[in-house]
């Protein structure tokens, strides 16, 4: 892990990335299938390439290493966070909580996130991509809905929106990764009820 790895597409170094959309889709689908079958630690770029019916060099043209390929495969398959204005903040917040529970409880995320976090601890570029491509966009969209609830007076004006979302993420990740189970609908409802009744406040 001491070697610094470049997360930019290899089009800037060793030729063009995969432009055949069918081949790219097949590589990403194969990556998820292999991860589900053998886990992140035992998955290899060579094995994924062979099962996808492409050369290993083809994969490396778009993804410089397994972590980048894995992140792309998972990111492109996860649902986004709903931000539509329904005129009903409790309903909107419930939609956010359900989407986040689905995200952190997704089998793909549970299979690879611990390993990606471990790799990111010694790879600043991977850590940056993990934050900016997987975590922060969904956190920002979630915050939009909660801030709308603050504006409407459904949540107190001094609600610490980001801390609330981090508390949710921590619980959902603990359930999904440590306890190996999803946060069910009843649990999601309880989180939303607690947030509406007594959210964390900015000190």
PDB file of C-alpha atoms in Angstrom:
ATOM      1  CA  UNK A   1       0.000   0.000   0.000  1.00  0.00           C
ATOM      2  CA  UNK A   2       3.026   2.289   0.112  1.00  0.00           C
ATOM      3  CA  UNK A   3       2.955   2.812  -3.654  1.00  0.00           C
ATOM      4  CA  UNK A   4       0.984   5.852  -4.715  1.00  0.00           C
ATOM      5  CA  UNK A   5      -1.688   4.931  -7.228  1.00  0.00           C
ATOM      6  CA  UNK A   6      -3.116   7.258  -9.840  1.00  0.00           C
ATOM      7  CA  UNK A   7      -6.898   7.254  -9.888  1.00  0.00           C
ATOM      8  CA  UNK A   8      -7.207   9.164 -13.138  1.00  0.00           C
ATOM      9  CA  UNK A   9      -8.378   7.174 -16.165  1.00  0.00           C
ATOM     10  CA  UNK A  10      -5.434   5.714 -18.026  1.00  0.00           C
ATOM     11  CA  UNK A  11      -6.472   7.686 -21.106  1.00  0.00           C
ATOM     12  CA  UNK A  12      -4.089  10.305 -19.732  1.00  0.00           C
ATOM     13  CA  UNK A  13      -1.246   7.808 -19.466  1.00  0.00           C
ATOM     14  CA  UNK A  14      -1.514   4.612 -21.491  1.00  0.00           C
ATOM     15  CA  UNK A  15      -4.140   4.994 -24.200  1.00  0.00           C
ATOM     16  CA  UNK A  16      -7.880   5.464 -24.488  1.00  0.00           C
ATOM     17  CA  UNK A  17     -10.357   4.177 -21.898  1.00  0.00           C
ATOM     18  CA  UNK A  18     -13.029   1.635 -22.761  1.00  0.00           C
ATOM     19  CA  UNK A  19     -15.385   3.385 -25.179  1.00  0.00           C
ATOM     20  CA  UNK A  20     -17.479   0.374 -26.163  1.00  0.00           C
ATOM     21  CA  UNK A  21     -20.489   0.920 -23.910  1.00  0.00           C
ATOM     22  CA  UNK A  22     -21.520  -2.734 -24.108  1.00  0.00           C
ATOM     23  CA  UNK A  23     -18.052  -3.864 -23.027  1.00  0.00           C
ATOM     24  CA  UNK A  24     -17.944  -1.271 -20.245  1.00  0.00           C
ATOM     25  CA  UNK A  25     -21.343  -2.372 -18.974  1.00  0.00           C
ATOM     26  CA  UNK A  26     -20.276  -6.014 -19.107  1.00  0.00           C
ATOM     27  CA  UNK A  27     -17.120  -5.260 -17.111  1.00  0.00           C
ATOM     28  CA  UNK A  28     -19.071  -3.394 -14.426  1.00  0.00           C
ATOM     29  CA  UNK A  29     -21.748  -6.100 -14.197  1.00  0.00           C
ATOM     30  CA  UNK A  30     -19.079  -8.780 -13.992  1.00  0.00           C
ATOM     31  CA  UNK A  31     -17.292  -6.851 -11.256  1.00  0.00           C
ATOM     32  CA  UNK A  32     -20.423  -6.809  -9.106  1.00  0.00           C
ATOM     33  CA  UNK A  33     -21.048 -10.492  -9.760  1.00  0.00           C
ATOM     34  CA  UNK A  34     -17.501 -11.461  -8.818  1.00  0.00           C
ATOM     35  CA  UNK A  35     -17.589  -9.282  -5.700  1.00  0.00           C
ATOM     36  CA  UNK A  36     -20.834 -10.896  -4.599  1.00  0.00           C
ATOM     37  CA  UNK A  37     -19.401 -14.365  -5.169  1.00  0.00           C
ATOM     38  CA  UNK A  38     -15.867 -14.139  -3.753  1.00  0.00           C
ATOM     39  CA  UNK A  39     -15.682 -10.783  -1.919  1.00  0.00           C
ATOM     40  CA  UNK A  40     -13.389  -7.832  -2.443  1.00  0.00           C
ATOM     41  CA  UNK A  41     -10.202  -9.380  -1.067  1.00  0.00           C
ATOM     42  CA  UNK A  42     -10.303 -12.415  -3.378  1.00  0.00           C
ATOM     43  CA  UNK A  43     -11.510 -10.579  -6.480  1.00  0.00           C
ATOM     44  CA  UNK A  44      -8.817  -9.780  -9.051  1.00  0.00           C
ATOM     45  CA  UNK A  45      -8.785  -7.580 -12.121  1.00  0.00           C
ATOM     46  CA  UNK A  46      -7.524 -10.549 -14.147  1.00  0.00           C
ATOM     47  CA  UNK A  47     -10.373 -12.757 -12.979  1.00  0.00           C
ATOM     48  CA  UNK A  48     -12.948 -10.067 -13.689  1.00  0.00           C
ATOM     49  CA  UNK A  49     -11.505  -9.452 -17.152  1.00  0.00           C
ATOM     50  CA  UNK A  50     -11.545 -13.159 -17.994  1.00  0.00           C
ATOM     51  CA  UNK A  51     -15.149 -13.580 -16.883  1.00  0.00           C
ATOM     52  CA  UNK A  52     -16.184 -10.436 -18.789  1.00  0.00           C
ATOM     53  CA  UNK A  53     -14.529 -11.754 -21.935  1.00  0.00           C
ATOM     54  CA  UNK A  54     -12.005  -8.919 -22.307  1.00  0.00           C
ATOM     55  CA  UNK A  55      -8.278  -8.602 -21.894  1.00  0.00           C
ATOM     56  CA  UNK A  56      -6.862  -7.369 -18.617  1.00  0.00           C
ATOM     57  CA  UNK A  57      -5.273  -4.434 -20.459  1.00  0.00           C
ATOM     58  CA  UNK A  58      -8.740  -3.382 -21.612  1.00  0.00           C
ATOM     59  CA  UNK A  59      -9.860  -3.046 -18.017  1.00  0.00           C
ATOM     60  CA  UNK A  60      -6.732  -1.138 -17.014  1.00  0.00           C
ATOM     61  CA  UNK A  61      -7.311   1.436 -19.761  1.00  0.00           C
ATOM     62  CA  UNK A  62     -10.302   2.770 -17.822  1.00  0.00           C
ATOM     63  CA  UNK A  63      -9.624   1.634 -14.257  1.00  0.00           C
ATOM     64  CA  UNK A  64      -6.028   1.760 -13.007  1.00  0.00           C
ATOM     65  CA  UNK A  65      -6.619  -0.763 -10.204  1.00  0.00           C
ATOM     66  CA  UNK A  66      -9.215  -2.916  -8.490  1.00  0.00           C
ATOM     67  CA  UNK A  67     -10.328  -0.235  -6.033  1.00  0.00           C
ATOM     68  CA  UNK A  68     -11.209   2.225  -8.826  1.00  0.00           C
ATOM     69  CA  UNK A  69     -13.070  -0.462 -10.770  1.00  0.00           C
ATOM     70  CA  UNK A  70     -14.952  -1.562  -7.667  1.00  0.00           C
ATOM     71  CA  UNK A  71     -15.922   1.991  -6.747  1.00  0.00           C
ATOM     72  CA  UNK A  72     -17.244   2.649 -10.257  1.00  0.00           C
ATOM     73  CA  UNK A  73     -19.191  -0.610 -10.360  1.00  0.00           C
ATOM     74  CA  UNK A  74     -20.910   0.061  -7.054  1.00  0.00           C
ATOM     75  CA  UNK A  75     -21.459   3.800  -7.562  1.00  0.00           C
ATOM     76  CA  UNK A  76     -23.204   3.396 -10.890  1.00  0.00           C
ATOM     77  CA  UNK A  77     -25.675   0.854  -9.493  1.00  0.00           C
ATOM     78  CA  UNK A  78     -26.805   2.683  -6.367  1.00  0.00           C
ATOM     79  CA  UNK A  79     -30.048   4.674  -6.301  1.00  0.00           C
ATOM     80  CA  UNK A  80     -29.825   8.391  -5.743  1.00  0.00           C
ATOM     81  CA  UNK A  81     -31.448  10.299  -2.897  1.00  0.00           C
ATOM     82  CA  UNK A  82     -34.931  11.726  -3.654  1.00  0.00           C
ATOM     83  CA  UNK A  83     -35.070  15.511  -3.339  1.00  0.00           C
ATOM     84  CA  UNK A  84     -38.439  16.293  -4.937  1.00  0.00           C
ATOM     85  CA  UNK A  85     -40.506  18.908  -3.122  1.00  0.00           C
ATOM     86  CA  UNK A  86     -43.648  17.016  -2.151  1.00  0.00           C
ATOM     87  CA  UNK A  87     -44.934  19.781   0.101  1.00  0.00           C
ATOM     88  CA  UNK A  88     -44.699  17.350   3.029  1.00  0.00           C
ATOM     89  CA  UNK A  89     -41.391  17.392   4.905  1.00  0.00           C
ATOM     90  CA  UNK A  90     -41.986  14.319   7.108  1.00  0.00           C
ATOM     91  CA  UNK A  91     -42.739  12.318   3.974  1.00  0.00           C
ATOM     92  CA  UNK A  92     -39.688  13.742   2.200  1.00  0.00           C
ATOM     93  CA  UNK A  93     -37.432  12.968   5.187  1.00  0.00           C
ATOM     94  CA  UNK A  94     -38.780   9.425   5.315  1.00  0.00           C
ATOM     95  CA  UNK A  95     -37.890   9.035   1.636  1.00  0.00           C
ATOM     96  CA  UNK A  96     -34.341  10.192   2.368  1.00  0.00           C
ATOM     97  CA  UNK A  97     -33.978   7.816   5.309  1.00  0.00           C
ATOM     98  CA  UNK A  98     -35.306   4.906   3.262  1.00  0.00           C
ATOM     99  CA  UNK A  99     -32.873   5.667   0.432  1.00  0.00           C
ATOM    100  CA  UNK A 100     -29.923   5.929   2.822  1.00  0.00           C
ATOM    101  CA  UNK A 101     -30.877   2.673   4.516  1.00  0.00           C
ATOM    102  CA  UNK A 102     -31.004   1.060   1.095  1.00  0.00           C
ATOM    103  CA  UNK A 103     -27.605   2.529   0.228  1.00  0.00           C
ATOM    104  CA  UNK A 104     -25.743   1.486   3.361  1.00  0.00           C
ATOM    105  CA  UNK A 105     -27.555  -1.837   3.550  1.00  0.00           C
ATOM    106  CA  UNK A 106     -26.974  -2.744  -0.107  1.00  0.00           C
ATOM    107  CA  UNK A 107     -25.099  -6.054  -0.431  1.00  0.00           C
ATOM    108  CA  UNK A 108     -22.561  -4.459  -2.797  1.00  0.00           C
ATOM    109  CA  UNK A 109     -21.763  -1.705  -0.314  1.00  0.00           C
ATOM    110  CA  UNK A 110     -21.574  -4.112   2.612  1.00  0.00           C
ATOM    111  CA  UNK A 111     -19.238  -6.337   0.605  1.00  0.00           C
ATOM    112  CA  UNK A 112     -16.721  -3.702  -0.452  1.00  0.00           C
ATOM    113  CA  UNK A 113     -16.988  -0.585   1.714  1.00  0.00           C
ATOM    114  CA  UNK A 114     -14.847  -1.858   4.630  1.00  0.00           C
ATOM    115  CA  UNK A 115     -12.071  -2.841   2.229  1.00  0.00           C
ATOM    116  CA  UNK A 116     -12.307   0.429   0.314  1.00  0.00           C
ATOM    117  CA  UNK A 117     -12.134   2.402   3.569  1.00  0.00           C
ATOM    118  CA  UNK A 118      -9.078   0.385   4.563  1.00  0.00           C
ATOM    119  CA  UNK A 119      -7.387   1.107   1.227  1.00  0.00           C
ATOM    120  CA  UNK A 120      -8.390   4.773   1.420  1.00  0.00           C
ATOM    121  CA  UNK A 121      -6.619   5.130   4.767  1.00  0.00           C
ATOM    122  CA  UNK A 122      -3.281   4.927   2.951  1.00  0.00           C
ATOM    123  CA  UNK A 123      -4.363   6.239  -0.467  1.00  0.00           C
ATOM    124  CA  UNK A 124      -5.452   9.909  -0.401  1.00  0.00           C
ATOM    125  CA  UNK A 125      -6.655   9.845  -4.008  1.00  0.00           C
ATOM    126  CA  UNK A 126      -8.887   6.857  -3.390  1.00  0.00           C
ATOM    127  CA  UNK A 127     -10.162   8.497  -0.208  1.00  0.00           C
ATOM    128  CA  UNK A 128     -11.008  11.605  -2.229  1.00  0.00           C
ATOM    129  CA  UNK A 129     -12.942   9.595  -4.828  1.00  0.00           C
ATOM    130  CA  UNK A 130     -14.763   7.610  -2.161  1.00  0.00           C
ATOM    131  CA  UNK A 131     -15.920  10.840  -0.546  1.00  0.00           C
ATOM    132  CA  UNK A 132     -16.699  12.852  -3.675  1.00  0.00           C
ATOM    133  CA  UNK A 133     -18.245  10.113  -5.822  1.00  0.00           C
ATOM    134  CA  UNK A 134     -20.067   7.879  -3.373  1.00  0.00           C
ATOM    135  CA  UNK A 135     -20.656   9.595  -0.043  1.00  0.00           C
ATOM    136  CA  UNK A 136     -20.764  13.386  -0.391  1.00  0.00           C
ATOM    137  CA  UNK A 137     -23.239  13.653  -3.317  1.00  0.00           C
ATOM    138  CA  UNK A 138     -25.825  11.627  -1.414  1.00  0.00           C
ATOM    139  CA  UNK A 139     -25.095  13.444   1.842  1.00  0.00           C
ATOM    140  CA  UNK A 140     -25.559  16.802   0.096  1.00  0.00           C
ATOM    141  CA  UNK A 141     -28.847  15.738  -1.492  1.00  0.00           C
ATOM    142  CA  UNK A 142     -30.091  14.474   1.864  1.00  0.00           C
ATOM    143  CA  UNK A 143     -29.131  17.759   3.495  1.00  0.00           C
ATOM    144  CA  UNK A 144     -31.188  19.653   0.901  1.00  0.00           C
ATOM    145  CA  UNK A 145     -34.352  17.890   2.065  1.00  0.00           C
ATOM    146  CA  UNK A 146     -33.610  18.412   5.757  1.00  0.00           C
ATOM    147  CA  UNK A 147     -32.800  22.092   5.252  1.00  0.00           C
ATOM    148  CA  UNK A 148     -36.091  22.497   3.431  1.00  0.00           C
ATOM    149  CA  UNK A 149     -37.771  21.086   6.534  1.00  0.00           C
ATOM    150  CA  UNK A 150     -35.913  23.662   8.637  1.00  0.00           C
ATOM    151  CA  UNK A 151     -37.132  26.450   6.354  1.00  0.00           C
ATOM    152  CA  UNK A 152     -40.702  25.206   6.735  1.00  0.00           C
ATOM    153  CA  UNK A 153     -40.401  25.064  10.527  1.00  0.00           C
ATOM    154  CA  UNK A 154     -40.813  21.278  10.626  1.00  0.00           C
ATOM    155  CA  UNK A 155     -37.325  21.042  12.137  1.00  0.00           C
ATOM    156  CA  UNK A 156     -35.934  23.661  14.542  1.00  0.00           C
ATOM    157  CA  UNK A 157     -33.899  26.493  13.047  1.00  0.00           C
ATOM    158  CA  UNK A 158     -30.750  25.344  14.861  1.00  0.00           C
ATOM    159  CA  UNK A 159     -30.956  21.719  13.692  1.00  0.00           C
ATOM    160  CA  UNK A 160     -27.487  20.337  12.993  1.00  0.00           C
ATOM    161  CA  UNK A 161     -28.416  18.752   9.680  1.00  0.00           C
ATOM    162  CA  UNK A 162     -25.031  17.220   8.874  1.00  0.00           C
ATOM    163  CA  UNK A 163     -24.620  15.695  12.325  1.00  0.00           C
ATOM    164  CA  UNK A 164     -28.091  14.187  12.032  1.00  0.00           C
ATOM    165  CA  UNK A 165     -27.172  12.601   8.697  1.00  0.00           C
ATOM    166  CA  UNK A 166     -23.870  11.319  10.088  1.00  0.00           C
ATOM    167  CA  UNK A 167     -25.707   9.751  13.022  1.00  0.00           C
ATOM    168  CA  UNK A 168     -28.014   7.969  10.610  1.00  0.00           C
ATOM    169  CA  UNK A 169     -25.091   6.805   8.476  1.00  0.00           C
ATOM    170  CA  UNK A 170     -23.245   5.486  11.523  1.00  0.00           C
ATOM    171  CA  UNK A 171     -26.217   3.438  12.683  1.00  0.00           C
ATOM    172  CA  UNK A 172     -26.968   2.131   9.192  1.00  0.00           C
ATOM    173  CA  UNK A 173     -23.359   1.154   8.566  1.00  0.00           C
ATOM    174  CA  UNK A 174     -23.140  -0.579  11.953  1.00  0.00           C
ATOM    175  CA  UNK A 175     -26.261  -2.571  11.198  1.00  0.00           C
ATOM    176  CA  UNK A 176     -25.187  -3.396   7.678  1.00  0.00           C
ATOM    177  CA  UNK A 177     -21.498  -4.164   8.157  1.00  0.00           C
ATOM    178  CA  UNK A 178     -21.017  -5.187  11.788  1.00  0.00           C
ATOM    179  CA  UNK A 179     -24.361  -6.863  12.444  1.00  0.00           C
ATOM    180  CA  UNK A 180     -24.787  -7.972   8.814  1.00  0.00           C
ATOM    181  CA  UNK A 181     -28.385  -6.879   8.618  1.00  0.00           C
ATOM    182  CA  UNK A 182     -30.511  -4.130   7.066  1.00  0.00           C
ATOM    183  CA  UNK A 183     -32.279  -1.387   8.966  1.00  0.00           C
ATOM    184  CA  UNK A 184     -35.863  -2.466   8.400  1.00  0.00           C
ATOM    185  CA  UNK A 185     -38.835  -0.222   7.698  1.00  0.00           C
ATOM    186  CA  UNK A 186     -39.752  -0.014  11.370  1.00  0.00           C
ATOM    187  CA  UNK A 187     -36.211   1.069  12.218  1.00  0.00           C
ATOM    188  CA  UNK A 188     -36.238   3.703   9.498  1.00  0.00           C
ATOM    189  CA  UNK A 189     -39.559   5.056  10.775  1.00  0.00           C
ATOM    190  CA  UNK A 190     -38.113   5.241  14.285  1.00  0.00           C
ATOM    191  CA  UNK A 191     -35.111   7.245  13.055  1.00  0.00           C
ATOM    192  CA  UNK A 192     -37.359   9.734  11.309  1.00  0.00           C
ATOM    193  CA  UNK A 193     -39.653  10.062  14.316  1.00  0.00           C
ATOM    194  CA  UNK A 194     -36.673  10.698  16.593  1.00  0.00           C
ATOM    195  CA  UNK A 195     -35.257  13.287  14.177  1.00  0.00           C
ATOM    196  CA  UNK A 196     -38.539  15.164  14.034  1.00  0.00           C
ATOM    197  CA  UNK A 197     -39.033  15.030  17.800  1.00  0.00           C
ATOM    198  CA  UNK A 198     -35.511  15.863  18.965  1.00  0.00           C
ATOM    199  CA  UNK A 199     -32.870  16.486  16.305  1.00  0.00           C
ATOM    200  CA  UNK A 200     -29.268  17.353  17.223  1.00  0.00           C
ATOM    201  CA  UNK A 201     -28.759  21.087  17.587  1.00  0.00           C
ATOM    202  CA  UNK A 202     -25.898  23.357  16.592  1.00  0.00           C
ATOM    203  CA  UNK A 203     -24.063  24.228  19.796  1.00  0.00           C
TER     204      UNK A 203
END
